[in-house]
CSV table of C-alpha atoms in Angstrom, one decimal:
chain,number,residue,atom,x,y,z
D,1,MET,CA,-15.2,-32.7,-27.7
D,2,PHE,CA,-17.7,-35.0,-29.3
D,3,ARG,CA,-15.7,-38.1,-28.0
D,4,LEU,CA,-16.1,-36.7,-24.5
D,5,GLY,CA,-19.8,-35.9,-25.1
D,6,LEU,CA,-19.1,-32.1,-24.5
D,7,LEU,CA,-20.3,-29.3,-26.4
D,8,PRO,CA,-17.9,-27.7,-28.9
D,9,TRP,CA,-15.7,-24.9,-27.3
D,10,GLU,CA,-16.8,-22.4,-30.0
D,11,TYR,CA,-20.4,-22.8,-28.8
D,12,GLY,CA,-19.9,-21.1,-25.4
D,13,ILE,CA,-17.8,-18.3,-27.2
D,14,ARG,CA,-20.5,-17.7,-29.7
D,15,ASN,CA,-23.2,-17.5,-27.1
D,16,LEU,CA,-21.3,-14.5,-25.5
D,17,PHE,CA,-21.7,-12.6,-28.6
D,18,ARG,CA,-25.3,-13.6,-29.3
D,19,ARG,CA,-26.4,-11.3,-26.4
D,20,PRO,CA,-23.8,-8.5,-26.6
D,21,ALA,CA,-25.6,-6.1,-24.5
D,22,ARG,CA,-26.0,-8.6,-21.6
D,23,SER,CA,-22.5,-9.8,-21.9
D,24,ALA,CA,-21.1,-6.2,-21.9
D,25,LEU,CA,-23.0,-5.3,-18.8
D,26,THR,CA,-21.8,-8.5,-17.0
D,27,LEU,CA,-18.2,-7.7,-18.1
D,28,VAL,CA,-18.5,-4.1,-16.7
D,29,ALA,CA,-19.9,-5.5,-13.4
D,30,LEU,CA,-17.2,-8.2,-13.0
D,31,THR,CA,-14.4,-5.7,-14.0
D,32,THR,CA,-15.6,-3.3,-11.4
D,33,VAL,CA,-15.6,-5.9,-8.7
D,34,VAL,CA,-12.2,-7.2,-9.5
D,35,LEU,CA,-10.9,-3.6,-9.8
D,36,LEU,CA,-12.1,-2.9,-6.3
D,37,VAL,CA,-10.3,-6.0,-5.0
D,38,LEU,CA,-7.2,-4.8,-6.5
D,39,VAL,CA,-7.5,-1.4,-5.2
D,40,VAL,CA,-8.1,-2.6,-1.6
D,41,VAL,CA,-5.2,-5.4,-1.8
D,42,GLY,CA,-2.9,-2.7,-3.3
D,43,PHE,CA,-3.7,-0.4,-0.3
D,44,ILE,CA,-2.7,-3.2,2.2
D,45,ARG,CA,0.4,-4.2,0.2
D,46,GLY,CA,1.4,-0.5,-0.1
D,47,LEU,CA,1.2,0.0,3.7
D,48,GLU,CA,3.0,-3.2,4.4
D,49,GLY,CA,5.8,-2.4,1.8
D,50,SER,CA,6.2,1.2,3.2
D,51,LEU,CA,6.9,0.1,6.7
D,52,ALA,CA,9.0,-2.9,5.5
D,53,ALA,CA,11.3,-0.6,3.5
D,54,SER,CA,11.7,2.0,6.4
D,55,GLY,CA,14.1,0.2,8.5
D,56,GLU,CA,17.8,-0.5,8.3
D,57,ALA,CA,19.1,-3.8,9.9
D,58,ASN,CA,22.1,-2.0,11.3
D,59,VAL,CA,20.5,1.1,12.7
D,60,VAL,CA,19.4,1.5,16.4
D,61,LEU,CA,17.0,4.2,17.5
D,62,VAL,CA,17.5,5.8,20.8
D,63,TYR,CA,14.7,7.8,22.2
D,64,PHE,CA,12.9,8.6,25.5
D,65,MET,CA,11.7,5.7,27.7
D,66,GLY,CA,8.3,7.1,28.3
D,67,ALA,CA,7.5,7.7,24.5
D,68,GLY,CA,6.5,4.2,23.7
D,69,ALA,CA,6.2,3.7,20.0
D,70,ASP,CA,5.6,7.5,19.4
D,71,ILE,CA,8.8,9.3,18.6
D,72,GLU,CA,6.9,12.5,18.3
D,73,ASN,CA,6.4,12.5,22.0
D,74,SER,CA,10.0,11.8,22.8
D,75,ALA,CA,12.5,14.4,24.1
D,76,ILE,CA,16.0,13.5,25.0
D,77,PRO,CA,19.1,15.7,25.9
D,78,ALA,CA,21.1,17.2,23.1
D,79,ARG,CA,24.2,15.8,24.4
D,80,THR,CA,23.0,12.1,24.0
D,81,ALA,CA,24.5,11.9,20.4
D,82,ALA,CA,28.0,12.8,21.7
D,83,LEU,CA,27.6,10.4,24.7
D,84,LEU,CA,26.7,7.7,22.3
D,85,SER,CA,29.5,8.3,20.0
D,86,ALA,CA,32.1,8.5,22.7
D,87,ASN,CA,31.0,5.5,24.8
D,88,LEU,CA,30.1,2.9,22.1
D,89,ASP,CA,32.8,1.0,20.2
D,90,GLY,CA,30.6,-0.6,17.8
D,91,VAL,CA,29.5,2.7,16.0
D,92,GLU,CA,30.1,2.5,12.2
D,93,GLN,CA,32.6,5.2,10.9
D,94,ARG,CA,33.6,6.1,7.4
D,95,PHE,CA,36.1,8.8,6.5
D,96,GLY,CA,36.3,9.9,10.1
D,97,ILE,CA,32.6,10.4,10.5
D,98,SER,CA,30.5,8.4,13.2
D,99,HIS,CA,27.4,7.3,11.9
D,100,VAL,CA,25.2,9.0,14.7
D,101,SER,CA,22.4,11.1,13.6
D,102,PRO,CA,20.8,13.4,16.1
D,103,GLU,CA,17.1,14.1,14.8
D,104,LEU,CA,14.2,16.2,15.7
D,105,TYR,CA,10.8,14.7,14.7
D,106,LEU,CA,7.6,16.6,14.9
D,107,GLY,CA,4.2,16.9,13.3
D,108,THR,CA,3.0,20.4,12.7
D,109,LYS,CA,0.8,22.5,10.4
D,110,VAL,CA,2.4,23.2,7.0
D,111,GLN,CA,1.1,26.0,4.8
D,112,THR,CA,1.9,25.8,1.1
D,113,THR,CA,0.0,28.9,0.1
D,114,ALA,CA,0.1,32.2,2.0
D,115,SER,CA,-3.7,32.2,2.4
D,116,GLY,CA,-4.1,28.5,2.7
D,117,PRO,CA,-5.4,26.8,6.0
D,118,GLY,CA,-2.3,24.5,6.1
D,119,MET,CA,-2.4,20.7,6.6
D,120,PHE,CA,-0.7,18.4,9.0
D,121,GLY,CA,2.7,17.4,8.0
D,122,ILE,CA,5.9,15.6,9.3
D,123,VAL,CA,9.0,17.6,9.8
D,124,ARG,CA,12.3,16.1,10.6
D,125,GLY,CA,15.4,18.1,11.7
D,126,VAL,CA,18.6,16.3,10.5
D,127,THR,CA,22.2,16.7,9.9
D,128,THR,CA,24.4,15.6,7.1
D,129,VAL,CA,24.9,12.3,8.8
D,130,ALA,CA,21.2,11.3,8.2
D,131,PRO,CA,21.6,10.1,4.6
D,132,LEU,CA,24.6,7.8,5.9
D,133,LEU,CA,22.1,5.9,7.9
D,134,ARG,CA,19.1,6.0,5.7
D,135,ARG,CA,20.7,4.6,2.6
D,136,GLN,CA,17.5,4.3,0.7
D,137,VAL,CA,17.3,8.1,0.6
D,138,GLN,CA,18.4,9.4,-2.7
D,139,MET,CA,18.3,13.0,-4.2
D,140,LEU,CA,15.9,13.6,-7.2
D,141,GLU,CA,16.9,17.0,-7.7
D,142,GLY,CA,18.5,20.0,-5.8
D,143,ASP,CA,21.1,20.1,-3.0
D,144,TRP,CA,21.4,19.7,0.6
D,145,PRO,CA,19.4,22.7,2.4
D,146,GLY,CA,21.1,25.5,4.1
D,147,THR,CA,19.7,28.0,6.5
D,148,GLY,CA,16.1,28.6,6.0
D,149,GLU,CA,15.8,25.8,3.3
D,150,VAL,CA,14.2,22.4,3.4
D,151,LEU,CA,14.1,19.1,1.4
D,152,VAL,CA,10.6,17.5,0.7
D,153,GLY,CA,10.1,13.9,0.0
D,154,ARG,CA,8.4,12.5,-3.1
D,155,LEU,CA,5.0,11.9,-1.4
D,156,ALA,CA,5.1,15.0,0.9
D,157,ALA,CA,2.4,16.7,-1.4
D,158,ALA,CA,0.2,13.6,-0.8
D,159,LYS,CA,0.6,13.8,3.0
D,160,LEU,CA,-0.3,17.6,2.8
D,161,GLY,CA,-3.0,17.1,0.4
D,162,CYS,CA,-1.9,19.8,-2.0
D,163,ASP,CA,-0.8,20.1,-5.6
D,164,PRO,CA,2.6,18.7,-6.2
D,165,GLN,CA,3.5,21.9,-8.1
D,166,ARG,CA,3.4,23.6,-4.7
D,167,LEU,CA,6.4,21.6,-3.6
D,168,ARG,CA,8.6,22.1,-6.5
D,169,MET,CA,12.2,23.5,-6.1
D,170,GLY,CA,12.2,27.2,-5.4
D,171,GLU,CA,8.8,27.2,-3.9
D,172,THR,CA,8.2,28.5,-0.5
D,173,ILE,CA,6.4,26.8,2.5
D,174,ARG,CA,5.6,28.0,6.0
D,175,PHE,CA,5.4,26.3,9.2
D,176,ASP,CA,6.0,27.0,12.9
D,177,GLY,CA,5.8,30.7,12.1
D,178,ARG,CA,8.6,30.8,9.5
D,179,GLU,CA,9.0,30.5,5.7
D,180,TRP,CA,11.1,27.9,4.3
D,181,LYS,CA,12.5,27.6,0.7
D,182,ILE,CA,12.4,24.1,-0.9
D,183,ARG,CA,16.1,23.4,-2.0
D,184,GLY,CA,15.5,19.9,-3.3
D,185,ARG,CA,13.5,16.7,-3.4
D,186,PHE,CA,14.2,13.2,-2.4
D,187,THR,CA,13.0,9.7,-2.7
D,188,ALA,CA,13.4,6.9,-0.3
D,189,GLY,CA,12.4,3.7,-2.1
D,190,GLY,CA,8.9,3.5,-0.8
D,191,ALA,CA,10.0,4.1,2.9
D,192,ALA,CA,8.0,6.2,5.3
D,193,PHE,CA,10.5,9.1,5.0
D,194,GLU,CA,9.2,9.9,1.4
D,195,SER,CA,6.3,11.8,3.0
D,196,GLU,CA,8.5,13.9,5.3
D,197,ILE,CA,10.0,17.3,5.1
D,198,TRP,CA,13.7,17.6,6.2
D,199,ALA,CA,15.1,20.7,7.6
D,200,PRO,CA,18.6,21.4,9.0
D,201,LEU,CA,18.6,20.4,12.7
D,202,THR,CA,20.1,23.5,14.2
D,203,ASP,CA,17.9,25.8,12.2
D,204,LEU,CA,14.8,23.9,13.2
D,205,GLN,CA,15.9,23.9,16.8
D,206,ALA,CA,16.3,27.7,16.7
D,207,THR,CA,12.9,28.1,15.2
D,208,LEU,CA,11.1,26.0,17.7
D,209,LYS,CA,13.3,27.5,20.6
D,210,ARG,CA,14.2,23.9,21.5
D,211,GLN,CA,17.6,22.5,22.6
D,212,ASP,CA,16.6,19.0,23.0
D,213,LEU,CA,16.2,16.0,20.5
D,214,SER,CA,13.6,13.6,19.6
D,215,LEU,CA,15.9,10.7,18.9
D,216,VAL,CA,19.3,9.6,18.0
D,217,ALA,CA,19.9,7.1,15.2
D,218,VAL,CA,23.0,4.9,15.6
D,219,GLY,CA,24.6,3.0,12.8
D,220,LEU,CA,26.4,-0.2,13.9
D,221,ALA,CA,29.5,-1.7,12.4
D,222,ASP,CA,29.7,-5.3,11.4
D,223,GLY,CA,30.0,-7.6,14.4
D,224,ALA,CA,28.4,-4.9,16.8
D,225,SER,CA,25.3,-5.7,18.5
D,226,ALA,CA,22.1,-3.5,19.4
D,227,ALA,CA,22.5,-5.0,22.9
D,228,ASP,CA,25.5,-2.8,23.4
D,229,VAL,CA,23.3,0.3,22.8
D,230,ASP,CA,20.7,-1.0,25.0
D,231,LEU,CA,23.3,-1.7,27.8
D,232,PHE,CA,24.5,1.9,27.7
D,233,CYS,CA,20.8,3.2,27.9
D,234,LYS,CA,20.2,1.0,31.0
D,235,GLN,CA,23.4,2.2,32.6
D,236,ARG,CA,22.6,5.9,32.0
D,237,TYR,CA,19.4,5.6,33.8
D,238,ASP,CA,19.6,9.3,34.5
D,239,LEU,CA,18.9,10.0,30.8
D,240,GLU,CA,15.8,7.7,30.6
D,241,LEU,CA,16.7,6.3,27.3
D,242,GLN,CA,15.6,3.2,25.4
D,243,ALA,CA,17.1,1.5,22.4
D,244,VAL,CA,15.2,-0.2,19.7
D,245,PRO,CA,16.4,-1.5,16.5
D,246,GLU,CA,14.9,0.3,13.6
D,247,THR,CA,13.6,-2.9,11.9
D,248,ALA,CA,12.0,-3.8,15.3
D,249,TYR,CA,10.5,-0.4,15.5
D,250,TYR,CA,8.7,-0.4,12.2
D,251,ALA,CA,7.8,-4.1,12.8
D,252,ALA,CA,6.0,-2.9,15.9
D,253,LEU,CA,4.2,-0.3,13.6
D,254,GLN,CA,3.2,-3.2,11.5
D,255,LYS,CA,1.4,-4.9,14.5
D,256,HIS,CA,-0.1,-1.4,15.4
D,257,TYR,CA,-1.7,-1.1,12.0
D,258,GLN,CA,-2.7,-4.9,11.9
D,259,PRO,CA,-6.4,-3.9,12.6
D,260,VAL,CA,-6.4,-1.7,9.5
D,261,ARG,CA,-5.0,-4.5,7.4
D,262,MET,CA,-7.5,-6.9,8.7
D,263,LEU,CA,-10.2,-4.5,7.9
D,264,GLY,CA,-8.8,-4.3,4.4
D,265,TRP,CA,-9.2,-8.1,3.8
D,266,VAL,CA,-12.7,-8.1,5.3
D,267,VAL,CA,-13.5,-5.5,2.5
D,268,VAL,CA,-12.0,-7.8,0.0
D,269,LEU,CA,-14.3,-10.7,1.1
D,270,LEU,CA,-17.3,-8.5,1.2
D,271,VAL,CA,-16.5,-7.0,-2.2
D,272,ALA,CA,-16.0,-10.5,-3.7
D,273,GLY,CA,-19.1,-11.8,-1.9
D,274,ALA,CA,-21.1,-9.0,-3.4
D,275,GLY,CA,-19.6,-9.8,-6.9
D,276,VAL,CA,-20.6,-13.5,-6.4
D,277,PHE,CA,-24.2,-12.5,-5.8
D,278,ALA,CA,-24.2,-10.2,-8.7
D,279,GLY,CA,-22.8,-12.9,-10.9
D,280,LEU,CA,-25.5,-15.2,-9.5
D,281,ASN,CA,-28.3,-12.8,-10.4
D,282,THR,CA,-26.8,-12.2,-13.9
D,283,MET,CA,-26.3,-15.8,-14.6
D,284,TYR,CA,-29.8,-16.8,-13.4
D,285,GLY,CA,-31.3,-14.2,-15.7
D,286,ALA,CA,-29.2,-15.5,-18.6
D,287,VAL,CA,-30.1,-19.2,-17.8
D,288,VAL,CA,-33.9,-18.6,-17.4
D,289,GLY,CA,-33.9,-17.0,-20.8
D,290,ARG,CA,-32.3,-19.9,-22.5
D,291,VAL,CA,-34.3,-22.9,-20.8
D,292,ARG,CA,-35.7,-24.0,-24.3
D,293,GLU,CA,-32.3,-23.7,-26.0
D,294,LEU,CA,-30.7,-25.9,-23.1
D,295,SER,CA,-33.6,-28.5,-23.4
D,296,THR,CA,-33.2,-28.5,-27.1
D,297,LEU,CA,-29.5,-29.3,-26.6
D,298,GLN,CA,-30.6,-32.2,-24.4
D,299,ALA,CA,-33.2,-33.5,-27.1
D,300,VAL,CA,-30.4,-33.7,-29.7
D,301,GLY,CA,-28.4,-36.0,-27.3
D,302,PHE,CA,-26.0,-33.8,-25.2
D,303,ARG,CA,-25.8,-34.8,-21.6
D,304,ARG,CA,-26.6,-32.5,-18.8
D,305,ARG,CA,-23.2,-32.5,-17.6
D,306,ALA,CA,-21.9,-31.3,-20.9
D,307,ILE,CA,-24.4,-28.5,-20.8
D,308,VAL,CA,-23.4,-27.5,-17.3
D,309,ILE,CA,-19.8,-27.5,-18.3
D,310,SER,CA,-20.6,-25.1,-21.1
D,311,LEU,CA,-22.3,-22.7,-19.0
D,312,ILE,CA,-19.4,-22.7,-16.5
D,313,GLN,CA,-17.1,-22.1,-19.6
D,314,GLU,CA,-19.0,-19.1,-20.7
D,315,ALA,CA,-19.0,-17.5,-17.2
D,316,THR,CA,-15.3,-18.3,-16.6
D,317,LEU,CA,-14.4,-16.7,-20.0
D,318,LEU,CA,-16.3,-13.6,-19.1
D,319,SER,CA,-14.9,-13.3,-15.5
D,320,LEU,CA,-11.3,-14.0,-16.7
D,321,THR,CA,-11.6,-11.4,-19.4
D,322,ALA,CA,-12.9,-9.0,-16.7
D,323,SER,CA,-9.9,-9.9,-14.6
D,324,LEU,CA,-7.5,-9.0,-17.3
D,325,LEU,CA,-9.2,-5.8,-18.0
D,326,ALA,CA,-9.3,-4.8,-14.2
D,327,THR,CA,-5.6,-5.7,-13.9
D,328,ALA,CA,-4.8,-3.5,-16.8
D,329,LEU,CA,-6.7,-0.6,-15.4
D,330,ALA,CA,-5.2,-1.1,-11.9
D,331,LEU,CA,-1.6,-1.1,-13.3
D,332,PHE,CA,-2.1,2.0,-15.3
D,333,LEU,CA,-4.4,4.0,-13.2
D,334,VAL,CA,-4.0,2.7,-9.6
D,335,ASN,CA,-0.3,1.4,-9.2
D,336,GLY,CA,1.7,4.0,-7.5
D,337,ILE,CA,-1.1,6.5,-6.5
D,338,ALA,CA,-0.1,8.2,-3.2
D,339,VAL,CA,-2.4,7.7,-0.2
D,340,ARG,CA,-2.5,9.9,2.8
D,341,PHE,CA,-2.3,8.1,6.1
D,342,THR,CA,-1.7,8.8,9.7
D,343,MET,CA,2.0,7.9,9.6
D,344,GLY,CA,2.6,9.9,6.4
D,345,ALA,CA,1.8,8.6,3.1
D,346,PHE,CA,2.4,5.7,1.0
D,347,ALA,CA,1.8,4.5,-2.8
D,348,LEU,CA,-0.5,1.8,-3.6
D,349,ARG,CA,1.4,-1.3,-4.8
D,350,VAL,CA,-0.2,-3.5,-7.6
D,351,ASP,CA,2.4,-6.3,-7.3
D,352,SER,CA,2.4,-10.0,-8.2
D,353,LEU,CA,0.5,-10.9,-5.0
D,354,THR,CA,-2.2,-8.2,-5.7
D,355,ILE,CA,-2.7,-9.4,-9.3
D,356,LEU,CA,-2.8,-12.9,-8.0
D,357,VAL,CA,-5.6,-12.2,-5.5
D,358,GLY,CA,-7.5,-10.1,-8.1
D,359,CYS,CA,-7.4,-12.7,-10.7
D,360,GLY,CA,-8.2,-15.4,-8.3
D,361,THR,CA,-11.3,-13.6,-7.1
D,362,GLY,CA,-12.4,-13.0,-10.8
D,363,LEU,CA,-12.0,-16.8,-11.4
D,364,LEU,CA,-13.9,-17.5,-8.3
D,365,LEU,CA,-16.7,-15.2,-9.5
D,366,GLY,CA,-17.0,-17.1,-12.8
D,367,LEU,CA,-17.1,-20.6,-11.2
D,368,VAL,CA,-19.2,-19.9,-8.3
D,369,GLY,CA,-21.6,-17.5,-10.1
D,370,ALA,CA,-22.2,-20.1,-12.8
D,371,ILE,CA,-22.6,-23.5,-11.1
D,372,PRO,CA,-26.0,-22.8,-9.1
D,373,PRO,CA,-27.9,-21.4,-12.1
D,374,ALA,CA,-26.6,-24.1,-14.3
D,375,ILE,CA,-27.7,-26.8,-11.8
D,376,LYS,CA,-31.1,-25.1,-11.4
D,377,ALA,CA,-31.6,-25.1,-15.3
D,378,MET,CA,-30.9,-28.9,-15.4
D,379,ARG,CA,-33.7,-29.6,-13.0
D,380,PHE,CA,-36.3,-29.0,-15.9
D,381,THR,CA,-37.2,-32.0,-17.8
D,382,VAL,CA,-36.8,-31.9,-21.7
D,383,VAL,CA,-40.5,-31.5,-22.2
D,384,GLU,CA,-40.9,-28.8,-19.6
D,385,GLY,CA,-38.0,-26.9,-21.2
D,386,LEU,CA,-39.3,-27.3,-24.6
D,387,LYS,CA,-42.6,-25.7,-23.6
D,388,ALA,CA,-41.0,-22.7,-21.7
D,389,ILE,CA,-41.6,-19.4,-23.2
């Protein structure tokens, strides 16, 4: 250090402990800023991860042509599933079962208590073929539902905004004028299905007095193409169907939520900018109170460059410590928290990219927050600095 003309490394560390109150307040402020950045980036990554995990490469969704990207508004004839199974050669089959899943998808008010107002939830009517196509779905507990019974996803409580204890096995919920008993719970590897309630298709159709379907999910065998399903839909113009690969459908939802994701990154920039200005104010206050000390260092022979590097070292150590604390808090308190959203619910993800952005922001706060005050402090001459009070 002396050979390079720099101050000893321990000097900057000791200075942090010489003013414990100011250092602690700065540490808390920086930790809060980095934690906010981690939360916002975790929100973005959770939304992206949920949509990315929801599609299967070999599954094609067939629904009403006029529904656009909103399957909830789709209504197709009940015979569509049988027509697809009979006319397509590329449908995957296993043990004699065609992987064609007729489904009824709707949003409705779900009551978890008898006197509660109810909250908007997602209900999907399915058959036993549905888990063959949605292979990320796994049972956590319970069994497949029978008449008057339902399965609830791991994040259904977050979507409904209720206590998870209200969606335990054996509990009763109410929607569409009927009570349903919870037969089991499932997870879907972070996919959008985790916020849904699954009911037997025929039972749900009888309750809603509907004979139609919302969509048919078709599983394709190896070598089959989604173009074959699309060709069938175009040939049967009387049915007014469209075929969209499931991965393409959720990729379109990614684009639909692009403004929300962009807004999240704007918030990250705003929070980081606010943190930089807060760091500037703190460092300006710290430097102004140390003008005499810094001038004394110049008087004993240390160059201004060495003093500036020492000030940057102090700020960087403080910001990196804040980044580590914020990351630890995010991993233990934020990671996996369920967030309610229009499409259902998803869990915040504090993954490697989130941590990289958070720690990078913390490092930026230390560097950018220390350089301007350090440069300003070096503008004083040695005589002016020694006379400062």
